Tab-separated table of C-alpha atoms in Angstrom:
chain	number	residue	atom	x	y	z
A	1	MET	CA	39.469	-24.727	-31.661
A	2	ARG	CA	36.261	-25.524	-29.814
A	3	GLY	CA	33.530	-28.428	-29.665
A	4	GLU	CA	30.481	-28.346	-27.879
A	5	TYR	CA	28.263	-31.400	-26.714
A	6	LYS	CA	24.727	-31.642	-25.245
A	7	VAL	CA	24.249	-34.549	-23.267
A	8	PRO	CA	20.801	-35.860	-23.579
A	9	GLY	CA	19.194	-34.988	-20.259
A	10	GLY	CA	22.012	-33.919	-19.339
A	11	LYS	CA	24.028	-30.892	-19.458
A	12	LEU	CA	26.524	-28.764	-21.860
A	13	VAL	CA	30.160	-29.704	-22.424
A	14	ALA	CA	32.601	-27.362	-24.049
A	15	VAL	CA	36.013	-27.858	-24.878
A	16	ASP	CA	38.936	-25.748	-26.398
A	17	VAL	CA	41.575	-27.408	-28.063
A	18	GLU	CA	45.368	-26.627	-29.687
A	19	VAL	CA	47.019	-29.630	-30.996
A	20	ALA	CA	50.891	-29.678	-31.919
A	21	ASP	CA	52.716	-32.760	-33.413
A	22	GLU	CA	49.473	-34.651	-33.827
A	23	ARG	CA	48.610	-34.399	-29.881
A	24	LEU	CA	46.630	-32.194	-27.714
A	25	ALA	CA	48.626	-29.841	-26.510
A	26	ARG	CA	46.264	-27.153	-24.877
A	27	VAL	CA	42.768	-28.180	-23.356
A	28	ALA	CA	40.209	-25.661	-21.659
A	29	LEU	CA	36.783	-27.610	-20.569
A	30	SER	CA	33.910	-25.703	-19.555
A	31	GLY	CA	29.944	-26.010	-19.169
A	32	ASP	CA	27.061	-25.927	-16.861
A	33	PHE	CA	28.006	-29.282	-15.771
A	34	PHE	CA	28.310	-30.055	-11.735
A	35	LEU	CA	31.525	-31.732	-10.458
A	36	GLU	CA	33.029	-32.679	-7.357
A	37	PRO	CA	35.565	-31.929	-5.750
A	38	ASP	CA	36.447	-28.556	-8.203
A	39	GLU	CA	40.107	-30.128	-8.389
A	40	ALA	CA	38.934	-32.628	-10.670
A	41	LEU	CA	38.453	-30.497	-13.572
A	42	GLY	CA	42.284	-30.045	-13.666
A	43	ASP	CA	42.623	-33.915	-13.456
A	44	ILE	CA	40.380	-34.213	-16.563
A	45	VAL	CA	42.319	-31.646	-18.816
A	46	ASP	CA	45.385	-33.499	-17.625
A	47	ALA	CA	44.086	-36.811	-18.453
A	48	VAL	CA	43.583	-36.005	-22.141
A	49	THR	CA	46.517	-33.626	-22.413
A	50	GLY	CA	49.104	-35.077	-24.859
A	51	MET	CA	46.825	-37.652	-26.148
A	52	PRO	CA	46.871	-38.184	-29.829
A	53	ALA	CA	44.466	-36.092	-31.732
A	54	THR	CA	43.422	-39.099	-33.698
A	55	ALA	CA	41.766	-40.811	-30.370
A	56	ASP	CA	37.900	-41.562	-30.479
A	57	ALA	CA	35.767	-40.499	-27.523
A	58	ALA	CA	36.015	-43.807	-26.005
A	59	GLN	CA	39.609	-43.335	-25.571
A	60	PHE	CA	39.346	-39.733	-24.310
A	61	GLY	CA	36.774	-41.109	-22.133
A	62	GLN	CA	38.734	-43.982	-20.902
A	63	ALA	CA	41.712	-41.783	-20.076
A	64	ILE	CA	39.772	-39.623	-17.874
A	65	ASP	CA	38.202	-42.884	-16.137
A	66	ARG	CA	41.474	-44.051	-15.129
A	67	ALA	CA	42.648	-40.277	-13.723
A	68	LEU	CA	39.684	-39.800	-11.462
A	69	GLY	CA	39.245	-41.272	-8.055
A	70	ALA	CA	35.924	-42.867	-6.745
A	71	GLU	CA	35.343	-39.618	-4.571
A	72	VAL	CA	35.029	-37.887	-7.656
A	73	SER	CA	31.099	-37.275	-9.024
A	74	MET	CA	30.414	-36.168	-12.279
A	75	ILE	CA	26.927	-34.886	-12.735
A	76	GLY	CA	25.247	-33.965	-15.812
A	77	PHE	CA	27.849	-35.449	-17.977
A	78	THR	CA	30.546	-38.444	-18.138
A	79	PRO	CA	34.113	-38.909	-19.325
A	80	GLU	CA	33.002	-40.333	-22.661
A	81	SER	CA	30.925	-36.913	-23.250
A	82	VAL	CA	34.236	-34.761	-22.997
A	83	GLY	CA	35.763	-37.229	-25.483
A	84	ILE	CA	32.811	-36.473	-28.007
A	85	ALA	CA	33.082	-32.591	-27.579
A	86	ILE	CA	36.926	-33.020	-27.978
A	87	ARG	CA	36.207	-34.931	-31.296
A	88	ARG	CA	33.918	-32.263	-32.245
A	89	ALA	CA	36.726	-29.436	-31.685
A	90	LEU	CA	39.013	-31.478	-33.951
A	91	GLY	CA	36.676	-31.633	-36.589
A	92	HIS	CA	36.039	-35.393	-36.611
A	93	ALA	CA	32.830	-35.372	-35.190
A	94	THR	CA	29.645	-33.053	-36.057
A	95	SER	CA	27.109	-31.343	-34.345
A	96	TRP	CA	23.438	-30.728	-35.561
A	97	HIS	CA	24.857	-27.167	-36.429
A	98	ASP	CA	27.083	-28.109	-38.676
A	99	HIS	CA	24.508	-29.321	-41.182
A	100	THR	CA	21.885	-28.251	-43.609
A	101	PHE	CA	19.227	-30.746	-43.672
A	102	ASP	CA	17.128	-31.401	-46.622
A	103	VAL	CA	13.430	-31.686	-45.614
A	104	ILE	CA	10.901	-33.672	-47.472
A	105	GLY	CA	7.364	-33.439	-46.306
A	106	PRO	CA	4.833	-36.258	-46.923
A	107	VAL	CA	4.674	-37.668	-50.570
A	108	VAL	CA	1.794	-40.358	-51.065
A	109	LEU	CA	3.490	-43.512	-52.430
A	110	ASP	CA	3.357	-46.910	-52.164
A	111	PRO	CA	4.693	-47.777	-48.893
A	112	ALA	CA	7.320	-50.335	-50.070
A	113	MET	CA	8.803	-47.497	-52.309
A	114	HIS	CA	9.497	-45.786	-48.763
A	115	VAL	CA	11.538	-48.783	-47.683
A	116	ALA	CA	13.416	-48.606	-50.323
A	117	LEU	CA	14.068	-44.868	-50.395
A	118	ASP	CA	15.445	-45.019	-47.130
A	119	GLU	CA	17.840	-46.847	-48.471
A	120	VAL	CA	18.713	-44.844	-51.717
A	121	ILE	CA	18.884	-41.726	-49.703
A	122	THR	CA	21.205	-42.703	-46.726
A	123	ARG	CA	23.808	-44.169	-49.715
A	124	GLU	CA	23.238	-40.980	-51.007
A	125	VAL	CA	24.080	-39.306	-47.742
A	126	ALA	CA	27.008	-41.418	-47.321
A	127	ALA	CA	28.422	-40.779	-50.624
A	128	GLY	CA	28.067	-36.864	-50.032
A	129	THR	CA	25.390	-36.487	-53.231
A	130	ARG	CA	22.575	-35.402	-51.000
A	131	ARG	CA	22.851	-33.321	-47.895
A	132	PRO	CA	21.556	-34.928	-44.426
A	133	THR	CA	17.619	-35.548	-44.961
A	134	LEU	CA	14.775	-35.443	-42.955
A	135	ARG	CA	11.421	-37.001	-44.620
A	136	PHE	CA	8.159	-37.909	-43.591
A	137	TRP	CA	6.218	-40.880	-45.263
A	138	ASP	CA	2.692	-41.214	-46.574
A	139	TRP	CA	1.174	-44.234	-48.292
A	140	ASP	CA	-1.740	-45.305	-50.227
A	141	SER	CA	-2.222	-49.012	-49.537
A	142	PRO	CA	-1.831	-50.998	-46.396
A	143	LEU	CA	1.602	-53.018	-45.549
A	144	VAL	CA	3.045	-54.900	-42.499
A	145	VAL	CA	6.782	-53.575	-42.503
A	146	LEU	CA	8.949	-56.328	-40.686
A	147	GLY	CA	12.163	-55.338	-38.942
A	148	SER	CA	15.430	-56.900	-40.702
A	149	PHE	CA	15.960	-59.846	-38.245
A	150	GLN	CA	12.236	-60.343	-37.708
A	151	SER	CA	10.698	-63.874	-38.426
A	152	VAL	CA	7.770	-63.883	-41.086
A	153	ARG	CA	6.077	-66.830	-39.681
A	154	ASN	CA	6.580	-65.642	-36.187
A	155	GLU	CA	5.263	-61.992	-36.624
A	156	VAL	CA	2.476	-62.510	-39.511
A	157	ASP	CA	-0.568	-64.367	-39.794
A	158	GLU	CA	-0.077	-64.384	-43.616
A	159	GLU	CA	-3.548	-65.630	-44.276
A	160	ALA	CA	-5.245	-62.929	-42.328
A	161	ALA	CA	-2.911	-60.455	-44.047
A	162	ALA	CA	-3.950	-61.653	-47.502
A	163	ARG	CA	-7.828	-61.696	-46.266
A	164	HIS	CA	-7.213	-57.745	-45.812
A	165	GLY	CA	-5.368	-57.090	-48.790
A	166	ILE	CA	-2.021	-56.650	-46.316
A	167	GLY	CA	1.064	-56.890	-48.106
A	168	ILE	CA	4.543	-57.690	-46.037
A	169	VAL	CA	8.004	-55.981	-46.710
A	170	ARG	CA	11.293	-56.197	-44.676
A	171	ARG	CA	13.103	-53.018	-44.151
A	172	ILE	CA	16.704	-52.771	-43.679
A	173	SER	CA	16.643	-51.796	-39.865
A	174	GLY	CA	16.180	-53.691	-37.042
A	175	GLY	CA	13.008	-53.586	-34.585
A	176	GLY	CA	9.652	-54.913	-34.791
A	177	ALA	CA	6.745	-54.777	-36.647
A	178	MET	CA	4.735	-51.800	-38.285
A	179	PHE	CA	1.235	-52.107	-39.337
A	180	MET	CA	0.480	-49.523	-41.586
A	181	GLU	CA	-2.643	-48.683	-43.227
A	182	PRO	CA	-3.213	-45.061	-44.790
A	183	GLY	CA	-3.124	-42.439	-42.586
A	184	ASN	CA	-2.940	-44.666	-38.952
A	185	CYS	CA	0.628	-43.753	-38.367
A	186	ILE	CA	2.869	-41.003	-38.312
A	187	THR	CA	6.380	-42.297	-39.681
A	188	TYR	CA	9.881	-40.028	-40.671
A	189	SER	CA	12.981	-41.451	-41.604
A	190	LEU	CA	16.285	-39.367	-40.911
A	191	ALA	CA	19.371	-39.919	-42.763
A	192	VAL	CA	22.664	-38.238	-41.567
A	193	PRO	CA	26.561	-38.686	-41.826
A	194	THR	CA	27.943	-40.904	-39.081
A	195	SER	CA	30.075	-38.097	-37.622
A	196	LEU	CA	26.928	-36.537	-36.101
A	197	VAL	CA	26.948	-39.724	-34.233
A	198	ASP	CA	30.382	-39.949	-33.362
A	199	GLY	CA	31.310	-40.980	-30.095
A	200	LEU	CA	28.037	-42.488	-29.127
A	201	SER	CA	26.698	-46.096	-28.757
A	202	PHE	CA	23.731	-47.270	-30.719
A	203	GLU	CA	21.915	-46.938	-27.682
A	204	GLN	CA	22.739	-43.402	-27.015
A	205	SER	CA	22.357	-42.317	-30.443
A	206	TYR	CA	18.431	-43.223	-30.568
A	207	ALA	CA	17.669	-41.011	-28.067
A	208	PHE	CA	20.125	-38.404	-29.279
A	209	LEU	CA	18.787	-38.427	-32.686
A	210	ASP	CA	14.964	-38.234	-31.376
A	211	GLN	CA	16.024	-34.998	-29.370
A	212	TRP	CA	14.096	-32.683	-31.338
A	213	VAL	CA	10.761	-34.648	-31.529
A	214	MET	CA	10.678	-34.505	-28.083
A	215	GLY	CA	10.097	-30.596	-28.511
A	216	ALA	CA	8.030	-31.056	-31.407
A	217	LEU	CA	5.688	-33.415	-29.329
A	218	ALA	CA	5.309	-30.584	-26.735
A	219	ASP	CA	4.534	-27.999	-29.176
A	220	VAL	CA	1.438	-30.659	-29.568
A	221	GLY	CA	0.668	-30.877	-25.985
A	222	ILE	CA	2.615	-34.337	-25.379
A	223	ARG	CA	5.165	-34.627	-22.726
A	224	ALA	CA	7.390	-37.257	-23.831
A	225	SER	CA	10.518	-38.936	-22.774
A	226	TYR	CA	12.856	-41.402	-24.489
A	227	VAL	CA	12.316	-45.087	-22.960
A	228	PRO	CA	15.590	-47.188	-23.857
A	229	LEU	CA	16.165	-48.942	-25.999
A	230	ASN	CA	14.328	-47.378	-28.787
A	231	ASP	CA	10.793	-46.407	-27.124
A	232	ILE	CA	8.986	-42.778	-27.153
A	233	ALA	CA	6.167	-42.360	-24.445
A	234	SER	CA	4.405	-40.105	-22.327
A	235	GLU	CA	2.687	-40.347	-19.192
A	236	HIS	CA	-0.331	-42.449	-20.667
A	237	GLY	CA	1.786	-45.148	-22.454
A	238	LYS	CA	4.178	-45.878	-25.707
A	239	ILE	CA	3.485	-43.594	-28.518
A	240	GLY	CA	6.209	-45.148	-31.179
A	241	GLY	CA	9.739	-46.674	-31.706
A	242	ALA	CA	12.532	-45.998	-33.395
A	243	ALA	CA	15.061	-48.495	-35.490
A	244	GLN	CA	18.176	-47.674	-36.983
A	245	LYS	CA	20.917	-49.016	-39.320
A	246	ARG	CA	24.531	-47.897	-39.928
A	247	PHE	CA	26.067	-47.977	-43.535
A	248	ALA	CA	29.832	-48.742	-43.539
A	249	ALA	CA	30.308	-45.762	-45.945
A	250	GLY	CA	29.843	-43.348	-43.454
A	251	ALA	CA	25.700	-42.774	-43.170
A	252	VAL	CA	22.938	-43.535	-40.394
A	253	LEU	CA	19.316	-44.203	-41.010
A	254	HIS	CA	17.023	-43.386	-37.812
A	255	HIS	CA	13.613	-43.877	-38.391
A	256	VAL	CA	10.530	-43.605	-36.166
A	257	THR	CA	6.783	-44.855	-36.538
A	258	MET	CA	4.278	-43.470	-33.996
A	259	ALA	CA	0.790	-44.651	-33.779
A	260	TYR	CA	-1.925	-42.015	-35.116
A	261	ASP	CA	-5.281	-44.205	-35.075
A	262	ILE	CA	-4.763	-47.692	-35.497
A	263	ASP	CA	-7.164	-50.295	-35.772
A	264	ALA	CA	-6.326	-52.960	-32.763
A	265	ASP	CA	-8.816	-55.780	-33.776
A	266	LYS	CA	-7.441	-55.845	-37.167
A	267	MET	CA	-3.373	-55.693	-36.305
A	268	THR	CA	-4.041	-58.146	-33.603
A	269	GLU	CA	-5.414	-60.416	-36.188
A	270	VAL	CA	-2.804	-60.022	-38.691
A	271	LEU	CA	0.418	-59.495	-36.368
A	272	ARG	CA	1.259	-62.596	-33.972
A	273	ILE	CA	1.447	-60.448	-30.857
A	274	GLY	CA	-0.164	-61.500	-27.641
A	275	ARG	CA	-1.401	-59.117	-25.120
A	276	GLU	CA	1.598	-58.580	-23.104
A	277	LYS	CA	2.834	-57.075	-26.266
A	278	ILE	CA	0.673	-54.458	-26.770
A	279	SER	CA	-0.648	-53.722	-23.063
A	280	ASP	CA	1.668	-50.404	-23.399
A	281	LYS	CA	-0.314	-49.133	-26.079
A	282	GLY	CA	-3.632	-48.940	-24.370
A	283	ILE	CA	-5.357	-51.791	-25.787
A	284	THR	CA	-7.567	-53.612	-23.088
A	285	SER	CA	-10.632	-55.055	-25.231
A	286	SER	CA	-11.974	-56.245	-28.261
A	287	GLY	CA	-12.518	-53.072	-30.398
A	288	LYS	CA	-10.436	-50.271	-28.859
A	289	ARG	CA	-7.740	-48.796	-31.116
A	290	VAL	CA	-4.619	-47.656	-30.564
A	291	ASP	CA	-4.530	-43.833	-30.926
A	292	PRO	CA	-2.137	-41.949	-28.775
A	293	MET	CA	-1.373	-39.196	-31.099
A	294	ARG	CA	-5.284	-38.574	-32.235
A	295	SER	CA	-6.463	-38.862	-28.513
A	296	GLN	CA	-3.531	-36.894	-26.877
A	297	THR	CA	-3.746	-33.917	-29.055
A	298	GLY	CA	-7.116	-33.678	-30.514
A	299	MET	CA	-5.158	-32.697	-34.057
A	300	VAL	CA	-5.625	-34.193	-37.222
A	301	ARG	CA	-2.535	-36.395	-38.646
A	302	SER	CA	-1.563	-33.670	-41.153
A	303	ALA	CA	-1.557	-30.922	-38.664
A	304	ILE	CA	0.620	-32.825	-36.298
A	305	ILE	CA	3.187	-33.397	-38.949
A	306	ALA	CA	3.063	-29.853	-40.172
A	307	ALA	CA	3.720	-29.137	-36.530
A	308	PHE	CA	6.880	-31.280	-36.275
A	309	VAL	CA	8.342	-29.947	-39.643
A	310	ALA	CA	7.692	-26.595	-38.392
A	311	HIS	CA	9.761	-27.356	-34.924
A	312	PHE	CA	12.693	-29.077	-36.837
A	313	ARG	CA	12.730	-26.282	-39.506
A	314	ALA	CA	12.881	-23.416	-36.293
A	315	ARG	CA	15.646	-25.768	-34.017
A	316	TYR	CA	18.104	-26.251	-37.181
A	317	ASP	CA	19.536	-24.854	-40.485
A	318	THR	CA	17.199	-26.104	-43.537
A	319	ALA	CA	16.149	-26.293	-47.208
A	320	GLU	CA	13.069	-27.494	-48.906
A	321	SER	CA	13.852	-30.555	-51.024
A	322	ALA	CA	11.898	-33.109	-52.748
A	323	TYR	CA	12.520	-36.738	-54.216
A	324	THR	CA	14.391	-36.033	-57.628
A	325	ASP	CA	13.442	-38.686	-60.477
A	326	ALA	CA	16.858	-40.438	-60.002
A	327	GLU	CA	15.938	-41.443	-56.672
A	328	LEU	CA	12.358	-42.315	-57.602
A	329	ALA	CA	13.701	-44.591	-60.438
A	330	ALA	CA	16.268	-46.384	-57.969
A	331	ALA	CA	13.833	-46.856	-55.620
A	332	ARG	CA	11.470	-48.762	-58.056
A	333	GLU	CA	14.266	-50.801	-59.423
A	334	LEU	CA	15.154	-51.742	-55.456
A	335	VAL	CA	11.481	-52.544	-54.876
A	336	ASP	CA	11.410	-54.848	-58.102
A	337	SER	CA	14.975	-56.604	-57.457
A	338	LYS	CA	14.943	-56.538	-53.712
A	339	PHE	CA	12.331	-55.811	-51.243
A	340	ALA	CA	9.083	-57.016	-53.418
A	341	THR	CA	10.889	-60.572	-53.747
A	342	PRO	CA	10.212	-63.515	-51.704
A	343	GLU	CA	14.060	-64.334	-51.335
A	344	TRP	CA	14.209	-61.090	-49.150
A	345	THR	CA	11.044	-61.035	-47.864
A	346	ASN	CA	11.459	-64.613	-46.325
A	347	ARG	CA	15.395	-64.168	-45.791
A	348	VAL	CA	14.269	-64.859	-42.106
A	349	PRO	CA	11.604	-67.715	-42.499
């Protein structure tokens, strides 16, 4: 059984394993990583051989850590990355190429519906009734989408929001507020089984799940990188941010919002954020716009989204998909019973 794991920003780790009596009976480790001294390769293999096949990536990594001396240098990979590759070989963890992804292009909906669809679709992925899904948002009205744990009064000037006709909805993932007017952002949601991030910490999984979008950004002329914990930035500053929610049922929701062309004056009037909070978004004076995607690419928003979709489809096995009537009905019910209610919106006043 063979498993592979490409370390984000690092090297490929490949492991071939055989199991006997529910333990690792034979392990072969290879890859394009660097390791000094050479003899340490045998020490790594010996450390995991004989371990239970049910061990998790962290336990494999801890065993390797204990076996290696201070003089050993692992360059481009880590003890834990070896554990992830072993888990994949054993079928406990999966890779991108183990899945076919449903891709849903932009569909104009009330933005609260997209918040609800995040929950509906991720629960379906967890239940196995929908394949892992990448979907892009489009919306027809302005909205502030708060992170799950943000305070309404601390984040939003509700009078200003009402004056501009901007609603407020709380999403199920953490992170910061999204200021969304029609056409001002590029937002996508990725719902995947937990097996895809098996062995990864929350911090590691952010960069891992957005590896593909770094290539997509390069396609449209932006050299970007991930800035821990959850920011995507180019040499000109922050482009966007990610948020995540893990479901105990067995799926992960990961979504990203990138600024395309935002009215900075209106945003700072509605959101209670100071200059230090938005200084990395290129705002230095009144009247400026937050427009990294528009100014750095020179492309219309729809063309950028199309390029992102094309990149993802070229990289992974995909199928074109759409929202079902049942999903839309379930999302409407969630908007009415949860996301549009004062109890949910103000659960952190």
